[in-house]
Amino acid sequence: MTASAPRTTSRSVVEGMGVVLHDAGGAGDADPRVLLGLALRRNPRRAQLLVSRVLGKHVPTDPRLVRAAGLLLGARVADVLDDRAPRPVPVALLHAAVGGNRAAAADVHAGAVAATAAGGGPSHDVAVVGFAETATALGHCVAEALGADYLHSTRRPVADVATAGGFTEEHSHATDHLLLPTDPAFLATPRPLVLVDDELSTGRTAFNTIAALHRAAPRGRYVLAALVDSRPPDSRLVDDVAALGARLDVVCLARASIELPADLAERADALRAAIDAVPGAGPSGPGAHPPQVARLRLAGLGWPAATPEGGRHGFGPADHARLGAALPAMAAALAGAAGLRPGARTLVLGTEELMAVPLRLAQELADAGHDIAFSTTTRSPAVVTHDPGYALTSGITFPAHDDPADGPGPRYAYNVGVPGDVRWDHVLVVVDPPADTPALDTGLLAALADRASVLTVVVTP
């Protein structure tokens, strides 16, 4: 069956997809229809893209909401590890924050921080692994809530760091993940392992990961944590892990059931063709003239000694404590050095896997009274259509700027405005040293130039 060509309004795109979300959670769970929007992938493996409104990846979001969602998820994981029922999510406050209520975002974040500080007794002797690229900061937040060691997967091999494991994310645009802890005991120690992803659709990636890690280092217990669990009712994920000889618990903030039409692939093809036929459709590329952009280095703004810039090689409770103690002064120094003006609409833009430090800087700036949104660039190509209701209404595309091992390719940032729409008074682009290259200036920065009055690059140690 071939889908009829849709109109290109947002409503008909969503209707034309035929994908319907239902709330399948219980009392104390968030509503997935609030946490998620819908978009179309440019990926033959899966047509639909569930766009999180609390992740800080595709949608510029109040960073306090993003961190709060991660801490709340971590608190629920702590409950399950301690064999307690997961605590209720502050649903009304969370939903209000998703709706753009900045006071609610501040309150839900303050409550999540307080619950983490009060909560929970001793740290949990578990290892936490976050999935790149979308869940690297989310995993940091879960590990922080647990007082646990953290590692995220990566698609960037690093010289002199041995690969301790890897797995395949079947539906992803970039499928291969590496695990590169500097401490071999991180994965070898048979303590419970908490795996963190933004959304759980089928469980195949989770099972691939668990099976690969279990072959190398068997353990008795796994926990899978996601913002939204949308597995079908007949999912055998828990049973399949039990067949390996281990227990699996699944923890989330919201549960969804998803209706997918049998002809979704044909519908998606027709929708993409109709949208692509509109002049100027799709993400726009860099301008011809790279802007002159100031660079600020966190090493000179109070970065704590002996603290890694993220979880690619491991990040422990002591690292969380050092970074947390240094962040208020470091964010204040960054605001002064960058010349952030009171009331200036500012985007803190992380880059691919580098999400956790940009998120924490953005959250501290928001706590200090700045008008801050947070999002991150991505490898994932998706359909953009400038209509209300569709989750991705604008986008930019630019070449990779970190000399990736799998070769050059396009990268994207979504919902940052259309060409000539100076939506942001200031954009802080946060990169690590391997990504601070001339290609950053001619690509991402040149693509952002007509969407921001001021651009500043912030470089991690």
PDB file of C-alpha atoms in Angstrom, residues 32-204:
ATOM      1  CA  PRO A  32       5.059  10.342  27.611  1.00  0.00           C
ATOM      2  CA  ARG A  33       2.909  12.544  25.371  1.00  0.00           C
ATOM      3  CA  VAL A  34       4.221  15.524  27.340  1.00  0.00           C
ATOM      4  CA  LEU A  35       7.846  14.361  27.365  1.00  0.00           C
ATOM      5  CA  LEU A  36       8.006  13.390  23.674  1.00  0.00           C
ATOM      6  CA  GLY A  37       7.334  14.895  20.265  1.00  0.00           C
ATOM      7  CA  LEU A  38       7.318  13.159  16.881  1.00  0.00           C
ATOM      8  CA  ALA A  39       9.530  13.613  13.843  1.00  0.00           C
ATOM      9  CA  LEU A  40      10.746  11.656  10.829  1.00  0.00           C
ATOM     10  CA  ARG A  41      14.204  10.143  10.616  1.00  0.00           C
ATOM     11  CA  ARG A  42      16.282   9.956   7.453  1.00  0.00           C
ATOM     12  CA  ASN A  43      17.202   6.398   8.289  1.00  0.00           C
ATOM     13  CA  PRO A  44      15.989   3.216   6.542  1.00  0.00           C
ATOM     14  CA  ARG A  45      16.238   1.239   9.791  1.00  0.00           C
ATOM     15  CA  ARG A  46      13.501   3.176  11.596  1.00  0.00           C
ATOM     16  CA  ALA A  47      11.155   5.849  10.248  1.00  0.00           C
ATOM     17  CA  GLN A  48       9.927   7.563  13.414  1.00  0.00           C
ATOM     18  CA  LEU A  49      11.980   9.707  15.759  1.00  0.00           C
ATOM     19  CA  LEU A  50      10.706  10.221  19.295  1.00  0.00           C
ATOM     20  CA  VAL A  51      12.053  13.653  20.197  1.00  0.00           C
ATOM     21  CA  SER A  52      12.594  14.175  23.911  1.00  0.00           C
ATOM     22  CA  ARG A  53      11.634  17.518  25.407  1.00  0.00           C
ATOM     23  CA  VAL A  54      13.679  16.858  28.577  1.00  0.00           C
ATOM     24  CA  LEU A  55      16.949  15.532  27.145  1.00  0.00           C
ATOM     25  CA  GLY A  56      18.646  18.628  25.717  1.00  0.00           C
ATOM     26  CA  LYS A  57      19.604  16.988  22.416  1.00  0.00           C
ATOM     27  CA  HIS A  58      17.241  18.059  19.598  1.00  0.00           C
ATOM     28  CA  VAL A  59      15.216  20.706  21.447  1.00  0.00           C
ATOM     29  CA  PRO A  60      16.765  23.712  23.225  1.00  0.00           C
ATOM     30  CA  THR A  61      15.534  23.236  26.784  1.00  0.00           C
ATOM     31  CA  ASP A  62      15.862  24.864  30.180  1.00  0.00           C
ATOM     32  CA  PRO A  63      18.969  23.074  31.519  1.00  0.00           C
ATOM     33  CA  ARG A  64      17.463  22.826  34.991  1.00  0.00           C
ATOM     34  CA  LEU A  65      14.683  20.691  33.541  1.00  0.00           C
ATOM     35  CA  VAL A  66      17.205  18.463  31.742  1.00  0.00           C
ATOM     36  CA  ARG A  67      19.268  17.873  34.861  1.00  0.00           C
ATOM     37  CA  ALA A  68      16.171  17.398  37.005  1.00  0.00           C
ATOM     38  CA  ALA A  69      14.883  14.652  34.707  1.00  0.00           C
ATOM     39  CA  GLY A  70      18.209  12.818  35.013  1.00  0.00           C
ATOM     40  CA  LEU A  71      18.360  13.146  38.794  1.00  0.00           C
ATOM     41  CA  LEU A  72      14.747  12.005  39.128  1.00  0.00           C
ATOM     42  CA  LEU A  73      15.523   8.960  37.007  1.00  0.00           C
ATOM     43  CA  GLY A  74      18.569   8.254  39.170  1.00  0.00           C
ATOM     44  CA  ALA A  75      16.461   8.496  42.320  1.00  0.00           C
ATOM     45  CA  ARG A  76      14.069   5.903  40.913  1.00  0.00           C
ATOM     46  CA  VAL A  77      17.011   3.637  40.076  1.00  0.00           C
ATOM     47  CA  ALA A  78      18.210   3.985  43.666  1.00  0.00           C
ATOM     48  CA  ASP A  79      14.800   2.866  44.904  1.00  0.00           C
ATOM     49  CA  VAL A  80      14.854  -0.227  42.694  1.00  0.00           C
ATOM     50  CA  LEU A  81      18.408  -1.114  43.715  1.00  0.00           C
ATOM     51  CA  ASP A  82      17.259  -0.910  47.328  1.00  0.00           C
ATOM     52  CA  ASP A  83      14.229  -3.108  46.521  1.00  0.00           C
ATOM     53  CA  ARG A  84      11.754  -0.266  47.115  1.00  0.00           C
ATOM     54  CA  ALA A  85       8.915   0.851  44.869  1.00  0.00           C
ATOM     55  CA  PRO A  86      10.049   3.740  42.652  1.00  0.00           C
ATOM     56  CA  ARG A  87       9.097   7.086  44.191  1.00  0.00           C
ATOM     57  CA  PRO A  88       6.445   9.210  42.426  1.00  0.00           C
ATOM     58  CA  VAL A  89       7.599  11.723  39.837  1.00  0.00           C
ATOM     59  CA  PRO A  90       6.499  15.336  40.595  1.00  0.00           C
ATOM     60  CA  VAL A  91       4.286  15.149  37.543  1.00  0.00           C
ATOM     61  CA  ALA A  92       2.524  18.529  37.653  1.00  0.00           C
ATOM     62  CA  LEU A  93       5.774  20.430  38.192  1.00  0.00           C
ATOM     63  CA  LEU A  94       7.642  18.427  35.546  1.00  0.00           C
ATOM     64  CA  HIS A  95       4.885  18.902  32.977  1.00  0.00           C
ATOM     65  CA  ALA A  96       4.716  22.635  33.711  1.00  0.00           C
ATOM     66  CA  ALA A  97       8.467  22.912  33.171  1.00  0.00           C
ATOM     67  CA  VAL A  98       8.187  21.077  29.840  1.00  0.00           C
ATOM     68  CA  GLY A  99       5.523  23.605  28.891  1.00  0.00           C
ATOM     69  CA  GLY A 100       8.049  26.435  29.311  1.00  0.00           C
ATOM     70  CA  ASN A 101       7.364  27.551  32.872  1.00  0.00           C
ATOM     71  CA  ARG A 102      10.809  28.643  34.025  1.00  0.00           C
ATOM     72  CA  ALA A 103       9.785  28.896  37.675  1.00  0.00           C
ATOM     73  CA  ALA A 104       8.611  25.279  37.490  1.00  0.00           C
ATOM     74  CA  ALA A 105      11.932  24.278  35.915  1.00  0.00           C
ATOM     75  CA  ALA A 106      13.788  25.928  38.793  1.00  0.00           C
ATOM     76  CA  ASP A 107      11.536  24.258  41.349  1.00  0.00           C
ATOM     77  CA  VAL A 108      11.667  20.770  39.882  1.00  0.00           C
ATOM     78  CA  HIS A 109      15.452  21.039  39.686  1.00  0.00           C
ATOM     79  CA  ALA A 110      15.777  22.271  43.252  1.00  0.00           C
ATOM     80  CA  GLY A 111      13.545  19.451  44.426  1.00  0.00           C
ATOM     81  CA  ALA A 112      15.530  16.828  42.524  1.00  0.00           C
ATOM     82  CA  VAL A 113      18.825  18.148  43.909  1.00  0.00           C
ATOM     83  CA  ALA A 114      17.430  18.167  47.446  1.00  0.00           C
ATOM     84  CA  ALA A 115      16.081  14.623  47.086  1.00  0.00           C
ATOM     85  CA  THR A 116      19.467  13.445  45.823  1.00  0.00           C
ATOM     86  CA  ALA A 117      21.292  15.113  48.712  1.00  0.00           C
ATOM     87  CA  ALA A 118      18.838  13.768  51.300  1.00  0.00           C
ATOM     88  CA  GLY A 119      18.181  10.551  49.827  1.00  0.00           C
ATOM     89  CA  GLY A 120      19.441   7.952  50.030  1.00  0.00           C
ATOM     90  CA  GLY A 121      22.008   6.832  52.552  1.00  0.00           C
ATOM     91  CA  PRO A 122      25.320   5.499  51.330  1.00  0.00           C
ATOM     92  CA  SER A 123      26.471   5.570  47.726  1.00  0.00           C
ATOM     93  CA  HIS A 124      25.535   2.565  45.635  1.00  0.00           C
ATOM     94  CA  ASP A 125      28.331   0.210  44.630  1.00  0.00           C
ATOM     95  CA  VAL A 126      27.265  -0.056  41.020  1.00  0.00           C
ATOM     96  CA  ALA A 127      28.723   0.852  37.652  1.00  0.00           C
ATOM     97  CA  VAL A 128      26.679   3.175  35.411  1.00  0.00           C
ATOM     98  CA  VAL A 129      27.061   3.154  31.618  1.00  0.00           C
ATOM     99  CA  GLY A 130      25.377   5.798  29.431  1.00  0.00           C
ATOM    100  CA  PHE A 131      24.736   5.330  25.725  1.00  0.00           C
ATOM    101  CA  ALA A 132      26.316   7.762  23.273  1.00  0.00           C
ATOM    102  CA  GLU A 133      25.458  10.098  21.895  1.00  0.00           C
ATOM    103  CA  THR A 134      22.098  11.028  23.314  1.00  0.00           C
ATOM    104  CA  ALA A 135      22.365   9.749  26.899  1.00  0.00           C
ATOM    105  CA  THR A 136      25.867  10.809  27.931  1.00  0.00           C
ATOM    106  CA  ALA A 137      24.671  13.651  30.183  1.00  0.00           C
ATOM    107  CA  LEU A 138      21.627  11.678  31.317  1.00  0.00           C
ATOM    108  CA  GLY A 139      23.939   8.900  32.466  1.00  0.00           C
ATOM    109  CA  HIS A 140      26.076  11.425  34.343  1.00  0.00           C
ATOM    110  CA  CYS A 141      22.993  12.606  36.213  1.00  0.00           C
ATOM    111  CA  VAL A 142      21.920   9.063  37.094  1.00  0.00           C
ATOM    112  CA  ALA A 143      25.423   8.243  38.348  1.00  0.00           C
ATOM    113  CA  GLU A 144      25.516  11.472  40.343  1.00  0.00           C
ATOM    114  CA  ALA A 145      22.206  10.593  42.010  1.00  0.00           C
ATOM    115  CA  LEU A 146      23.571   7.155  42.910  1.00  0.00           C
ATOM    116  CA  GLY A 147      27.025   8.327  44.026  1.00  0.00           C
ATOM    117  CA  ALA A 148      28.376   5.791  41.534  1.00  0.00           C
ATOM    118  CA  ASP A 149      31.163   5.322  39.003  1.00  0.00           C
ATOM    119  CA  TYR A 150      30.235   6.347  35.457  1.00  0.00           C
ATOM    120  CA  LEU A 151      31.324   5.551  31.908  1.00  0.00           C
ATOM    121  CA  HIS A 152      29.675   6.403  28.617  1.00  0.00           C
ATOM    122  CA  SER A 153      30.076   4.626  25.331  1.00  0.00           C
ATOM    123  CA  THR A 154      31.822   6.482  22.546  1.00  0.00           C
ATOM    124  CA  ARG A 155      32.269   6.431  18.800  1.00  0.00           C
ATOM    125  CA  ARG A 156      35.684   8.069  19.087  1.00  0.00           C
ATOM    126  CA  PRO A 157      38.619   5.636  19.525  1.00  0.00           C
ATOM    127  CA  VAL A 158      41.436   7.090  21.598  1.00  0.00           C
ATOM    128  CA  ALA A 159      45.120   6.239  21.191  1.00  0.00           C
ATOM    129  CA  ASP A 160      46.676   4.419  24.137  1.00  0.00           C
ATOM    130  CA  VAL A 161      43.286   3.526  25.673  1.00  0.00           C
ATOM    131  CA  ALA A 162      42.361  -0.128  25.226  1.00  0.00           C
ATOM    132  CA  THR A 163      38.841  -1.078  24.205  1.00  0.00           C
ATOM    133  CA  ALA A 164      37.194  -2.962  27.061  1.00  0.00           C
ATOM    134  CA  GLY A 165      34.004  -3.760  25.170  1.00  0.00           C
ATOM    135  CA  GLY A 166      31.596  -2.646  22.520  1.00  0.00           C
ATOM    136  CA  PHE A 167      28.149  -3.195  21.076  1.00  0.00           C
ATOM    137  CA  THR A 168      25.891  -2.312  18.170  1.00  0.00           C
ATOM    138  CA  GLU A 169      22.878   0.024  18.230  1.00  0.00           C
ATOM    139  CA  GLU A 170      20.886  -1.501  15.397  1.00  0.00           C
ATOM    140  CA  HIS A 171      18.481   1.361  14.614  1.00  0.00           C
ATOM    141  CA  SER A 172      20.989   4.193  14.924  1.00  0.00           C
ATOM    142  CA  HIS A 173      22.492   6.223  12.113  1.00  0.00           C
ATOM    143  CA  ALA A 174      25.948   5.459  13.609  1.00  0.00           C
ATOM    144  CA  THR A 175      25.719   1.937  15.012  1.00  0.00           C
ATOM    145  CA  ASP A 176      29.047   1.049  16.635  1.00  0.00           C
ATOM    146  CA  HIS A 177      29.845   1.887  20.265  1.00  0.00           C
ATOM    147  CA  LEU A 178      33.146   1.486  22.137  1.00  0.00           C
ATOM    148  CA  LEU A 179      33.738   1.254  25.881  1.00  0.00           C
ATOM    149  CA  LEU A 180      37.073   2.803  26.845  1.00  0.00           C
ATOM    150  CA  PRO A 181      37.566   2.881  30.628  1.00  0.00           C
ATOM    151  CA  THR A 182      41.075   3.694  31.803  1.00  0.00           C
ATOM    152  CA  ASP A 183      40.437   1.434  34.806  1.00  0.00           C
ATOM    153  CA  PRO A 184      40.017  -2.186  33.625  1.00  0.00           C
ATOM    154  CA  ALA A 185      38.169  -3.017  36.849  1.00  0.00           C
ATOM    155  CA  PHE A 186      35.276  -0.720  35.881  1.00  0.00           C
ATOM    156  CA  LEU A 187      33.587  -3.428  33.806  1.00  0.00           C
ATOM    157  CA  ALA A 188      35.400  -6.478  35.180  1.00  0.00           C
ATOM    158  CA  THR A 189      34.140  -6.097  38.749  1.00  0.00           C
ATOM    159  CA  PRO A 190      30.923  -8.167  39.119  1.00  0.00           C
ATOM    160  CA  ARG A 191      28.840  -5.416  40.756  1.00  0.00           C
ATOM    161  CA  PRO A 192      25.391  -4.439  39.437  1.00  0.00           C
ATOM    162  CA  LEU A 193      25.499  -2.565  36.127  1.00  0.00           C
ATOM    163  CA  VAL A 194      23.080   0.292  35.376  1.00  0.00           C
ATOM    164  CA  LEU A 195      22.617   1.041  31.660  1.00  0.00           C
ATOM    165  CA  VAL A 196      21.145   4.458  30.780  1.00  0.00           C
ATOM    166  CA  ASP A 197      19.453   5.470  27.530  1.00  0.00           C
ATOM    167  CA  ASP A 198      17.008   8.231  26.686  1.00  0.00           C
ATOM    168  CA  GLU A 199      14.288   5.990  25.275  1.00  0.00           C
ATOM    169  CA  LEU A 200      13.681   2.255  25.199  1.00  0.00           C
ATOM    170  CA  SER A 201      11.798   1.109  22.086  1.00  0.00           C
ATOM    171  CA  THR A 202      12.508  -2.586  21.511  1.00  0.00           C
ATOM    172  CA  GLY A 203      15.293  -3.405  23.960  1.00  0.00           C
ATOM    173  CA  ARG A 204      17.538  -4.835  21.248  1.00  0.00           C
TER     174      ARG A 204
END
